[in-house]
Short mmCIF file of C-alpha atoms and ligand atoms in Angstrom, two decimals:
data_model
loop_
_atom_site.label_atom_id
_atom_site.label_comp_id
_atom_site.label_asym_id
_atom_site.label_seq_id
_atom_site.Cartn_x
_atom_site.Cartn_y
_atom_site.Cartn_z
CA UNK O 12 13.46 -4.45 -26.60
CA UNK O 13 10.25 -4.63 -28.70
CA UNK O 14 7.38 -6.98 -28.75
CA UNK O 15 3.55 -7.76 -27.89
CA UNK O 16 1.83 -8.78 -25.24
CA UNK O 17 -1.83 -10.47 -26.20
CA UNK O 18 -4.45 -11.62 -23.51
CA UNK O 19 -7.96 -13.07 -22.98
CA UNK O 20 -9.11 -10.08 -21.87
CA UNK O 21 -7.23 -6.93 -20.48
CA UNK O 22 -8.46 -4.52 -17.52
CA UNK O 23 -6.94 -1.33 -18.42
CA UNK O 24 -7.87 0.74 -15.03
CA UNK O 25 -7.88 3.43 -18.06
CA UNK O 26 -10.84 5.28 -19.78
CA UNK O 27 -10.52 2.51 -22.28
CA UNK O 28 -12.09 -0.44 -19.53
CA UNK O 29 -11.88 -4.03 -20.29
CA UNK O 30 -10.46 -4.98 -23.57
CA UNK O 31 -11.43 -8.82 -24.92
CA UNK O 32 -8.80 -10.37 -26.94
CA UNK O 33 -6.67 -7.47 -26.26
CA UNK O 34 -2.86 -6.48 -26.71
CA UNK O 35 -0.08 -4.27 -25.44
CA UNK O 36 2.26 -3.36 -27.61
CA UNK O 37 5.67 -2.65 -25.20
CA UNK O 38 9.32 -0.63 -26.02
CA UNK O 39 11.76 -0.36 -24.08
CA UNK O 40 10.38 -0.91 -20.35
CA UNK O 41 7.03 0.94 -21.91
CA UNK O 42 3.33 0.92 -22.73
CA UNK O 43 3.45 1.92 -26.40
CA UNK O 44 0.11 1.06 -27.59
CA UNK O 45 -2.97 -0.38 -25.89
CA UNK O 46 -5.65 -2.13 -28.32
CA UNK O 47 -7.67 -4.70 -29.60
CA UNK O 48 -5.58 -7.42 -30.36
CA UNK O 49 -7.09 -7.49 -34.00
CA UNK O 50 -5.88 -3.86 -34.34
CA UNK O 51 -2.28 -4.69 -32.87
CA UNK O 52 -1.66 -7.74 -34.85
CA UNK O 53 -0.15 -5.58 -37.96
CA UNK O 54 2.67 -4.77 -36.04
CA UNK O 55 3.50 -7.37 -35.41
CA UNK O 56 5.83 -8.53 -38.19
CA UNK O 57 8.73 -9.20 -36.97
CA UNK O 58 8.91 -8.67 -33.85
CA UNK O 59 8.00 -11.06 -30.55
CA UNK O 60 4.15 -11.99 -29.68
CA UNK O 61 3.65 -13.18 -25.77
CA UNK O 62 0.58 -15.58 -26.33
CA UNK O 63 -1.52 -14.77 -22.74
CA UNK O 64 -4.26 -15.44 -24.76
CA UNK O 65 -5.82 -17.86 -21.74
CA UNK O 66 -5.21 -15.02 -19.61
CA UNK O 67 -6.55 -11.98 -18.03
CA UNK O 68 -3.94 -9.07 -18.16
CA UNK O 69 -4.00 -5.83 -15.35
CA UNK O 70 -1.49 -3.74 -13.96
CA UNK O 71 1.22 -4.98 -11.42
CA UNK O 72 -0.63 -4.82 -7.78
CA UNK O 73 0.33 -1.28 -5.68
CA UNK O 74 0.28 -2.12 -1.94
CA UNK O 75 0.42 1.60 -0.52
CA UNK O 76 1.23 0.62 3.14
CA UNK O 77 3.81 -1.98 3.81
CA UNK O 78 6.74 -1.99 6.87
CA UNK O 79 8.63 -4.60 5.05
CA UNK O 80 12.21 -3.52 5.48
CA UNK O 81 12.45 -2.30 8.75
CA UNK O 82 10.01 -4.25 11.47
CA UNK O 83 9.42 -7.34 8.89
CA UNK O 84 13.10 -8.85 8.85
CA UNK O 85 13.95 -9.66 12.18
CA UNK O 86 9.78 -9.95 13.28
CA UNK O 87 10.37 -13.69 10.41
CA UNK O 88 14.02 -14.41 10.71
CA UNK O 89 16.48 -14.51 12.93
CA UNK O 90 18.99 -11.77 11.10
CA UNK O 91 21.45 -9.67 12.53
CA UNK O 92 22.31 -5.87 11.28
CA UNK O 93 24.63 -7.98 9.02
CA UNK O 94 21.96 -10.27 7.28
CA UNK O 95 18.62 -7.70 7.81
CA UNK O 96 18.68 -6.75 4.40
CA UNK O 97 19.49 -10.49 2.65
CA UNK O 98 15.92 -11.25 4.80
CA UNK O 99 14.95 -8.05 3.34
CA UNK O 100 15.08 -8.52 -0.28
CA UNK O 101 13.85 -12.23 0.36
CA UNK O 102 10.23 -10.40 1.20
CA UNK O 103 10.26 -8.31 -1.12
CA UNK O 104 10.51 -11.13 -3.93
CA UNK O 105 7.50 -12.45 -2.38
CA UNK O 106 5.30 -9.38 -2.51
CA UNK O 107 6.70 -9.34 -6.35
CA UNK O 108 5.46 -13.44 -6.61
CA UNK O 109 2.74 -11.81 -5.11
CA UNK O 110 1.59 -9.29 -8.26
CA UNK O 111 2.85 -6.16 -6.46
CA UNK O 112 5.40 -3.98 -8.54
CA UNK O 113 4.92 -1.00 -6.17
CA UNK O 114 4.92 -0.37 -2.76
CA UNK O 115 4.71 2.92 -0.30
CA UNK O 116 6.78 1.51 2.33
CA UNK O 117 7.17 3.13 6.02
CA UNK O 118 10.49 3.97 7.98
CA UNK O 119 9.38 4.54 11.43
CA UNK O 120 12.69 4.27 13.34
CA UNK O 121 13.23 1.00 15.78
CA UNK O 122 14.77 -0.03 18.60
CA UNK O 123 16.57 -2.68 16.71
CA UNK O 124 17.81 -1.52 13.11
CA UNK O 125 20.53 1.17 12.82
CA UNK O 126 20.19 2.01 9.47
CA UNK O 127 18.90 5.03 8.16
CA UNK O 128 16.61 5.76 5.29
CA UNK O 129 19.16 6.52 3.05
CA UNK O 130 20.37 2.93 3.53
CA UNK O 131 16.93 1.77 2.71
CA UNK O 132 17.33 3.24 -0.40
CA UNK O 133 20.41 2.25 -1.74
CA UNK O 134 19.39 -1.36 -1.01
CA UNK O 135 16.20 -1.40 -3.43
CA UNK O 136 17.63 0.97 -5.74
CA UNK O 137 18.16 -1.96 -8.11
CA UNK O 138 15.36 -4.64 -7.33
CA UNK O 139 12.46 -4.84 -9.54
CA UNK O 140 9.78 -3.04 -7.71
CA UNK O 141 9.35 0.50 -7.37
CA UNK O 142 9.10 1.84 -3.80
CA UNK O 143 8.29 5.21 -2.30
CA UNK O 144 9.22 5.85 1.21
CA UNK O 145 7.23 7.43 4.13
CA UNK O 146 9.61 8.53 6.86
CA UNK O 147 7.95 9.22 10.02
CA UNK O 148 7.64 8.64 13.91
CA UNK O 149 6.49 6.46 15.59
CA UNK O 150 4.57 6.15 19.38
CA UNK O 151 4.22 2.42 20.54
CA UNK O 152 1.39 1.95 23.61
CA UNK O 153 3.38 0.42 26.22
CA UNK O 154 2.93 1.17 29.30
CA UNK O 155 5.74 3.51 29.28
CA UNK O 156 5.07 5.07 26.13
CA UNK O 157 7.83 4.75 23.51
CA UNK O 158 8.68 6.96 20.59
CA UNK O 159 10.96 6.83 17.68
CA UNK O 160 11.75 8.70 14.10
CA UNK O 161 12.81 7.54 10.64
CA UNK O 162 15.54 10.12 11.34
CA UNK O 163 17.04 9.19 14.78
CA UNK O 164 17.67 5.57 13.96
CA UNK O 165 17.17 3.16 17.06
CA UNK O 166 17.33 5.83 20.04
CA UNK O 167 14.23 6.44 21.63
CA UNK O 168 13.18 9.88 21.40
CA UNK O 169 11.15 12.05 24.55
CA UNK O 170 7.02 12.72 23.29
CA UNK O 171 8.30 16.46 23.22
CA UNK O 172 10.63 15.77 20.29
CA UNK O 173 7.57 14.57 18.01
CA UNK O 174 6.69 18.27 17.85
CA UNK O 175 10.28 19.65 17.55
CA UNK O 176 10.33 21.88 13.91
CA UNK O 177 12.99 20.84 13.07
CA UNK O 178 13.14 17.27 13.77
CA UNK O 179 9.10 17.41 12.08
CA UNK O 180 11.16 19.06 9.39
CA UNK O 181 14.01 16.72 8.99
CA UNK O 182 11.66 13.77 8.71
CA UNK O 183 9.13 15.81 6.60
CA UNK O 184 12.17 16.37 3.95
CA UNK O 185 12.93 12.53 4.00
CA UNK O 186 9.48 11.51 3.29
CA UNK O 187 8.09 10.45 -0.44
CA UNK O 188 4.54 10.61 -0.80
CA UNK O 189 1.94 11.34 2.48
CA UNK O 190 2.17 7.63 4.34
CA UNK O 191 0.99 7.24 8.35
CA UNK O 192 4.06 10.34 8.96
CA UNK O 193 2.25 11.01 12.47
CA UNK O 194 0.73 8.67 14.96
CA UNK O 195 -2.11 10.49 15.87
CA UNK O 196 -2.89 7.29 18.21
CA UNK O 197 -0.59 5.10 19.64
CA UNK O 198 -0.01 1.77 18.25
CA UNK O 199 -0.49 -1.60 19.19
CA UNK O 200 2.47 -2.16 16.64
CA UNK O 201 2.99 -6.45 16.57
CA UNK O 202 2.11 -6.67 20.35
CA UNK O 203 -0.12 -8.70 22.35
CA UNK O 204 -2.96 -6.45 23.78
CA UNK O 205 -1.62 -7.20 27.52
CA UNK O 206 1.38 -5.58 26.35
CA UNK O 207 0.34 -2.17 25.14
CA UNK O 208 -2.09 -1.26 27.54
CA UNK O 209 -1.64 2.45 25.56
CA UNK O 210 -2.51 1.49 22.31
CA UNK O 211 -4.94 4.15 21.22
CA UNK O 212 -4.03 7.09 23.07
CA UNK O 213 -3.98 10.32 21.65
CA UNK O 214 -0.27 11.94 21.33
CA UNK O 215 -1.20 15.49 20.13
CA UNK O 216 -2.86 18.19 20.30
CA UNK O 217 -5.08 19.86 17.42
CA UNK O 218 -2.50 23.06 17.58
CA UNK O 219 0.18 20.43 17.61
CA UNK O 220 -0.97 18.32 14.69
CA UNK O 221 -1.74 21.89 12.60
CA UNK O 222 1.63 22.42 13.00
CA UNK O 223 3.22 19.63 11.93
CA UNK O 224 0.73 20.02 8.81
CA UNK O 225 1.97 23.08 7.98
CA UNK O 226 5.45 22.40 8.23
CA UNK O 227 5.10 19.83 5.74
CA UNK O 228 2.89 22.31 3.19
CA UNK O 229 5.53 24.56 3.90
CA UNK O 230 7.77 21.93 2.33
CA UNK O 231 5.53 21.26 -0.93
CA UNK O 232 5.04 17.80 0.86
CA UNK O 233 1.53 15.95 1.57
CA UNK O 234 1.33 14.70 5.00
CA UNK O 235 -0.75 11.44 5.89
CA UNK O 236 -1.37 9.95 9.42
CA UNK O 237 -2.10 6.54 11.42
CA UNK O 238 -5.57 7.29 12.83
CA UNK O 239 -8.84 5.45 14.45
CA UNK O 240 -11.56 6.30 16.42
CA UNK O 241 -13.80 9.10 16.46
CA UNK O 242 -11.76 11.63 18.04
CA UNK O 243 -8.69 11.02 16.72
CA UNK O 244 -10.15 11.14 13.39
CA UNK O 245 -11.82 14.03 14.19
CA UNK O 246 -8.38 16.26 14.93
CA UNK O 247 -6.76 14.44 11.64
CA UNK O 248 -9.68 16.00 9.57
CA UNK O 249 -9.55 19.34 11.57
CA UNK O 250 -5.30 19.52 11.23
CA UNK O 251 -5.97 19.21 7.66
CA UNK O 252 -3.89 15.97 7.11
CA UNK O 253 -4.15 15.05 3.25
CA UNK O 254 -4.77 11.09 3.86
CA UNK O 255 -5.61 9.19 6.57
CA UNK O 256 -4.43 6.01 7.00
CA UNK O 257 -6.79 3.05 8.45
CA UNK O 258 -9.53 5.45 9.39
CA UNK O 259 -10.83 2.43 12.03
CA UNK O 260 -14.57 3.26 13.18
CA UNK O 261 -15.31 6.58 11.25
CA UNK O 262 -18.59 7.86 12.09
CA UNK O 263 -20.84 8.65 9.29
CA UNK O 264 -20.44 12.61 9.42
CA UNK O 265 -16.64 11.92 9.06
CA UNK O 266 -17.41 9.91 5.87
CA UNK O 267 -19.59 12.53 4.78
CA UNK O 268 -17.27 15.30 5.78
CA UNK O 269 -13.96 12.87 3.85
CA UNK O 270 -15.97 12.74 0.53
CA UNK O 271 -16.67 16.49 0.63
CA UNK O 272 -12.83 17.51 1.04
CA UNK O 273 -12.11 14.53 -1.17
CA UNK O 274 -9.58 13.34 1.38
CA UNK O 275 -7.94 9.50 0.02
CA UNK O 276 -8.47 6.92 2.59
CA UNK O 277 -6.00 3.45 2.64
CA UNK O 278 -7.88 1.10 4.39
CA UNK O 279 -6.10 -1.79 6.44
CA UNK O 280 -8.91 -4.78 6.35
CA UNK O 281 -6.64 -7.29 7.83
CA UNK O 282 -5.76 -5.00 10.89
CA UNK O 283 -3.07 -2.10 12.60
CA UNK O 284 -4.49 0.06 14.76
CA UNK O 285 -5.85 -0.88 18.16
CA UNK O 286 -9.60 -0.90 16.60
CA UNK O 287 -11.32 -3.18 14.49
CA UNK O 288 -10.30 -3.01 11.14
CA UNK O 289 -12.12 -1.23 7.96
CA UNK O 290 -14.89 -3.88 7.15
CA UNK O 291 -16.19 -4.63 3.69
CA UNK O 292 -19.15 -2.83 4.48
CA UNK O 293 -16.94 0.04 5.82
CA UNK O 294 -14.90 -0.05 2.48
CA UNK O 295 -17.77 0.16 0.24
CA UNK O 296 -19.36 2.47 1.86
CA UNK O 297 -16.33 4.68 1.70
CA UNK O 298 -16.41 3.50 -2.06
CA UNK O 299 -19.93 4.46 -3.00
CA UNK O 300 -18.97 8.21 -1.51
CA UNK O 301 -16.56 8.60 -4.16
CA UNK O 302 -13.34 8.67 -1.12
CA UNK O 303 -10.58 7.48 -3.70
CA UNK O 304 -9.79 4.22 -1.09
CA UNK O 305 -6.88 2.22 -1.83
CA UNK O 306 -6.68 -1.43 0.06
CA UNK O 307 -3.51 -1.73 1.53
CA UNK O 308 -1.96 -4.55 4.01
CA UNK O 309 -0.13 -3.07 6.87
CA UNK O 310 2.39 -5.74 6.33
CA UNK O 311 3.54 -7.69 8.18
CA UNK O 312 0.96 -8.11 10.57
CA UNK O 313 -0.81 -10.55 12.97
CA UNK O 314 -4.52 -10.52 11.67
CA UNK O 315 -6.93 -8.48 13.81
CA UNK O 316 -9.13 -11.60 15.40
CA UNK O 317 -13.13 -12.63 15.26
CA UNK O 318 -14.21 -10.72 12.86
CA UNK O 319 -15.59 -13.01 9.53
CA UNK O 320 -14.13 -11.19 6.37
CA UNK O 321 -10.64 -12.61 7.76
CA UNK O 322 -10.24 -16.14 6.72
CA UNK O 323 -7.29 -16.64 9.03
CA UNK O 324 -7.19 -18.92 11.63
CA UNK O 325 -4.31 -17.75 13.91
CA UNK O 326 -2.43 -14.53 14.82
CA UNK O 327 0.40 -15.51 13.11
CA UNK O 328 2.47 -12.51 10.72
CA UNK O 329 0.61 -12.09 7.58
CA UNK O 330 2.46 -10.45 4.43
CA UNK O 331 1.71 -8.88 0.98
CA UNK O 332 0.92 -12.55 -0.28
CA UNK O 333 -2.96 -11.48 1.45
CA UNK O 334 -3.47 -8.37 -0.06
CA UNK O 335 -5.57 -10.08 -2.69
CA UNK O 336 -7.38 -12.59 -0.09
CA UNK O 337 -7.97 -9.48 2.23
CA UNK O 338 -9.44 -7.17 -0.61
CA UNK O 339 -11.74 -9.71 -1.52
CA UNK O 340 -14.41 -9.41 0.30
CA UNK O 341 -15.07 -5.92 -0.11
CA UNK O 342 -14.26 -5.95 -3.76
CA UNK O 343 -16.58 -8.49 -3.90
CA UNK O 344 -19.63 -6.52 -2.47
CA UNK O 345 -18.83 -3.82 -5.41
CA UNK O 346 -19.34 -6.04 -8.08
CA UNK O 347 -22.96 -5.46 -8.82
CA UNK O 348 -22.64 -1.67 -8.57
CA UNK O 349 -18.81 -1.02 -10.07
CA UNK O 350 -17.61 -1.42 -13.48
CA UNK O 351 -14.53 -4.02 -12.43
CA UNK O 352 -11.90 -1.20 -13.56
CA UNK O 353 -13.22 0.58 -10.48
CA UNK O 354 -13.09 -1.79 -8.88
CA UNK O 355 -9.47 -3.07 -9.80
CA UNK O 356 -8.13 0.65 -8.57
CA UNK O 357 -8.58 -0.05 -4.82
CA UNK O 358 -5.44 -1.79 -5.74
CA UNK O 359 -3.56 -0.44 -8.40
CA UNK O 360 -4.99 3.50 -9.97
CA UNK O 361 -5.62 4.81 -6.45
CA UNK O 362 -2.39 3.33 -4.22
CA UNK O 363 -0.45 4.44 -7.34
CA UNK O 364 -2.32 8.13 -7.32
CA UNK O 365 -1.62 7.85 -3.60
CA UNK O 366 2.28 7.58 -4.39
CA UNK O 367 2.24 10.70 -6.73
CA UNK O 368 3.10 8.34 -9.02
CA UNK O 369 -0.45 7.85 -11.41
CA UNK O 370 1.21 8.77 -14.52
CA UNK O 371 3.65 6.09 -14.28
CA UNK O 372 1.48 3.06 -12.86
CA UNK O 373 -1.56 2.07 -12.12
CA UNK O 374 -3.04 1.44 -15.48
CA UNK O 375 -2.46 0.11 -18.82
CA UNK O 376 -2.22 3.60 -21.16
CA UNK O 377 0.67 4.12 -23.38
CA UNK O 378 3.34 6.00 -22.06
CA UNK O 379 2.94 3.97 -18.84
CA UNK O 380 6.01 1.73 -17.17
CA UNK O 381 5.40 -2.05 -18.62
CA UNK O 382 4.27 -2.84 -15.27
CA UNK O 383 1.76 -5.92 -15.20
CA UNK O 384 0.34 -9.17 -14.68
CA UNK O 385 -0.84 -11.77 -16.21
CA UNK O 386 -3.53 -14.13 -14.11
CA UNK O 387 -6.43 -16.64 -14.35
CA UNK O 388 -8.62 -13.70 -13.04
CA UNK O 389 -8.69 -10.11 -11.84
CA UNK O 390 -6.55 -10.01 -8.48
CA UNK O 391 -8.88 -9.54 -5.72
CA UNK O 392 -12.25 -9.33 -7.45
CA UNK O 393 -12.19 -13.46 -8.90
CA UNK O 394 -9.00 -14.80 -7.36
CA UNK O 395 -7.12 -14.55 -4.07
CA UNK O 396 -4.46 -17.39 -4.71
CA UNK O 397 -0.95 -16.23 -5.62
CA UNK O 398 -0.36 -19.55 -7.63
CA UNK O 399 -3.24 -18.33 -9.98
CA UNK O 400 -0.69 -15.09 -11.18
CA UNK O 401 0.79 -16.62 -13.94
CA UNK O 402 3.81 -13.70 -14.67
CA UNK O 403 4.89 -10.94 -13.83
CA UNK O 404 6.63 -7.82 -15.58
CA UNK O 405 8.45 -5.12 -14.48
CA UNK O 406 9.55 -2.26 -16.73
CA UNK O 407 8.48 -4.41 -19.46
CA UNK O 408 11.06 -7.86 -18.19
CA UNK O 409 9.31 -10.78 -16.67
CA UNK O 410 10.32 -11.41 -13.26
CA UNK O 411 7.85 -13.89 -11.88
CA UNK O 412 6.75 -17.11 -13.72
CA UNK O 413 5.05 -20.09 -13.22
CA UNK O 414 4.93 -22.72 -15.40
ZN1 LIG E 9 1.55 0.86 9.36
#
């Protein structure tokens, strides 16, 4: 399957910038060429022209930091182990309706799904979004602390398991790319605050935590982590954890001390730790210190409350559909200072770099998977509404449209 693709204007996310009246030219699931549409046009005899020329053209959305699969289902629907994964793939098509052809997606272990991550994977194997998995455990505040792992399904597990080689081992070997693997903290997960008095607490100790790190080096793996707060950040940094995930209320030595090592941050504006989320001018900042950020949603989650870059107006469970509303604000305050390619990565180069996957997605280059968008804007940066993505392709097929 040949043909090509011409918009009003394409952000590349590539060397090459923003193209005006530009054109892809896509074989077989691929970017072939990347041009002017002017310079494009000769090829195209014969062969199919998309007409997006009303349209802005970037690369499919990468949200690095989703739990859609496991905690999502039965947190939105009433499934059973029998149905989970019908509720499943129904979210997923939404975060694709939503401009996101790749997700990083996190298998904690819970007290209600059975499955293991092997059955994650052979249910997505076919669907039209490419997803990496984190496997890793997981320590929920209540007031009797409770722990699970991606590898011990829905059993709780004793703290003193969480350090076990070769359990650390067993989910290092499981996990794709360096997601929140350890909870340095504990989490707040969906909860009220009454009910996780714990949420925050530190679960390890900096000998601990190097461990775990090196078990995972050992491996050839990256390891990331679910941090906030000073101190936990502080023994993430000192462990020698490759990304930190959320990063809530870094101090400005951290920062300093992040941009040095040129550790990746995702930050999680709309909430998921027991702090107040990254703000814009937290994510700029981070931005202007060259930290490669990537934006990321946490999904699902109840929005963190009171604070004004979140337009919401309740608690209730907010999915990938906000990634662009959420990133707005903060891409927003780069505009004046970022060239919108830069910009546009907090959402697509960086997440996808974050992956291990940035010479697949992430940009418009040939050679790259025919995974894009076309909108009335650039996500995030001049729109927020789903509505306003007007298709989307995935290895070069459309699989959203709205006419
Ligand atoms: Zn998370």
């Amino acid at each position: 399957m040949k043909y090509l693709i011409r918009g009003k204007k394409l952000v590349t996310v590539s060397s090459m910038g923003s193209i005006q009246n530009g054109a892809m030219l896509i074989e077989n699931g691929k970017i072939s060429k990347v041009d002017a549409w002017d310079k494009l046009r000769a090829h195209s005899t014969g062969i199919d022209v998309l007409d997006y020329s009303n349209y802005v053209i970037t690369p499919g959305l990468v949200d690095c930091h989703t739990h859609l699969l496991e905690f999502a289902p039965a947190s939105l629907y009433p499934v059973t182990p029998e149905t989970h994964f019908i509720a499943g793939k129904g979210i997923l098509f939404q975060a694709l309706a939503s401009g996101i052809t790749a997700l990083g997606e996190q298998i904690c272990g819970h007290p209600l799904c059975d499955f293991t991550i092997a059955d994650y994977r052979k249910i997505v194997k076919d669907f039209p979004i490419d997803i990496s998995f984190a496997a890793t455990s997981i320590s929920v505040g209540f007031e009797e602390m409770a722990h699970f792992t991606s590898v011990t399904s829905s059993k709780e597990v004793p703290q003193s398991d969480l350090t076990s080689p070769s359990l650390v081992r067993k989910i290092a070997e499981n996990s794709d790319y360096p997601g929140e693997n350890v909870f340095i903290n504990a989490t707040p997960a969906n909860f009220t605050p009454e009910d996780v008095p714990k949420a925050g607490e530190i679960i390890y100790t900096l000998n601990e935590l190097k461990e775990i790190v090196n078990i995972y080096h050992g491996l050839g793996k990256k390891i990331g982590c679910h941090v906030a707060g000073e101190k936990g950040i502080e023994l993430a940094l000192e462990a020698g954890f490759d990304v930190l995930h959320h990063a809530h209320g870094m101090t400005k030595e951290q920062i300093e001390y992040a941009a040095i090592k040129g550790i990746p941050i995702v930050a999680t504006p709309m909430g998921g730790t027991h702090l107040r989320p990254n703000s814009p001018d937290e994510i700029a900042e981070l931005v202007e210190k060259k930290i490669p950020v990537s934006i990321s949603t946490d999904a699902y989650l109840p929005p963190y409350e009171h604070v004004q870059w979140l337009p919401f107006k309740d608690r209730s469970l907010r999915g990938p559909e906000s990634l662009m509303l959420i990133s707005h604000p903060s891409m927003q305050l780069l505009k004046d200072r970022f060239d919108e390619n830069d910009i546009l990565a907090l959402l697509t180069y960086h997440p996808a770099k974050l992956l291990g996957k940035e010479k697949q997605f992430g940009m418009l280059a040939p050679g790259m998977d025919a995974n894009f968008l076309a909108a009335e804007g650039i996500p995030g940066l001049e729109m927020t509404e789903i509505d306003k993505i007007k298709s989307v392709f995935y290895k070069g097929s459309k699989v959203v449209n709205r006419d």
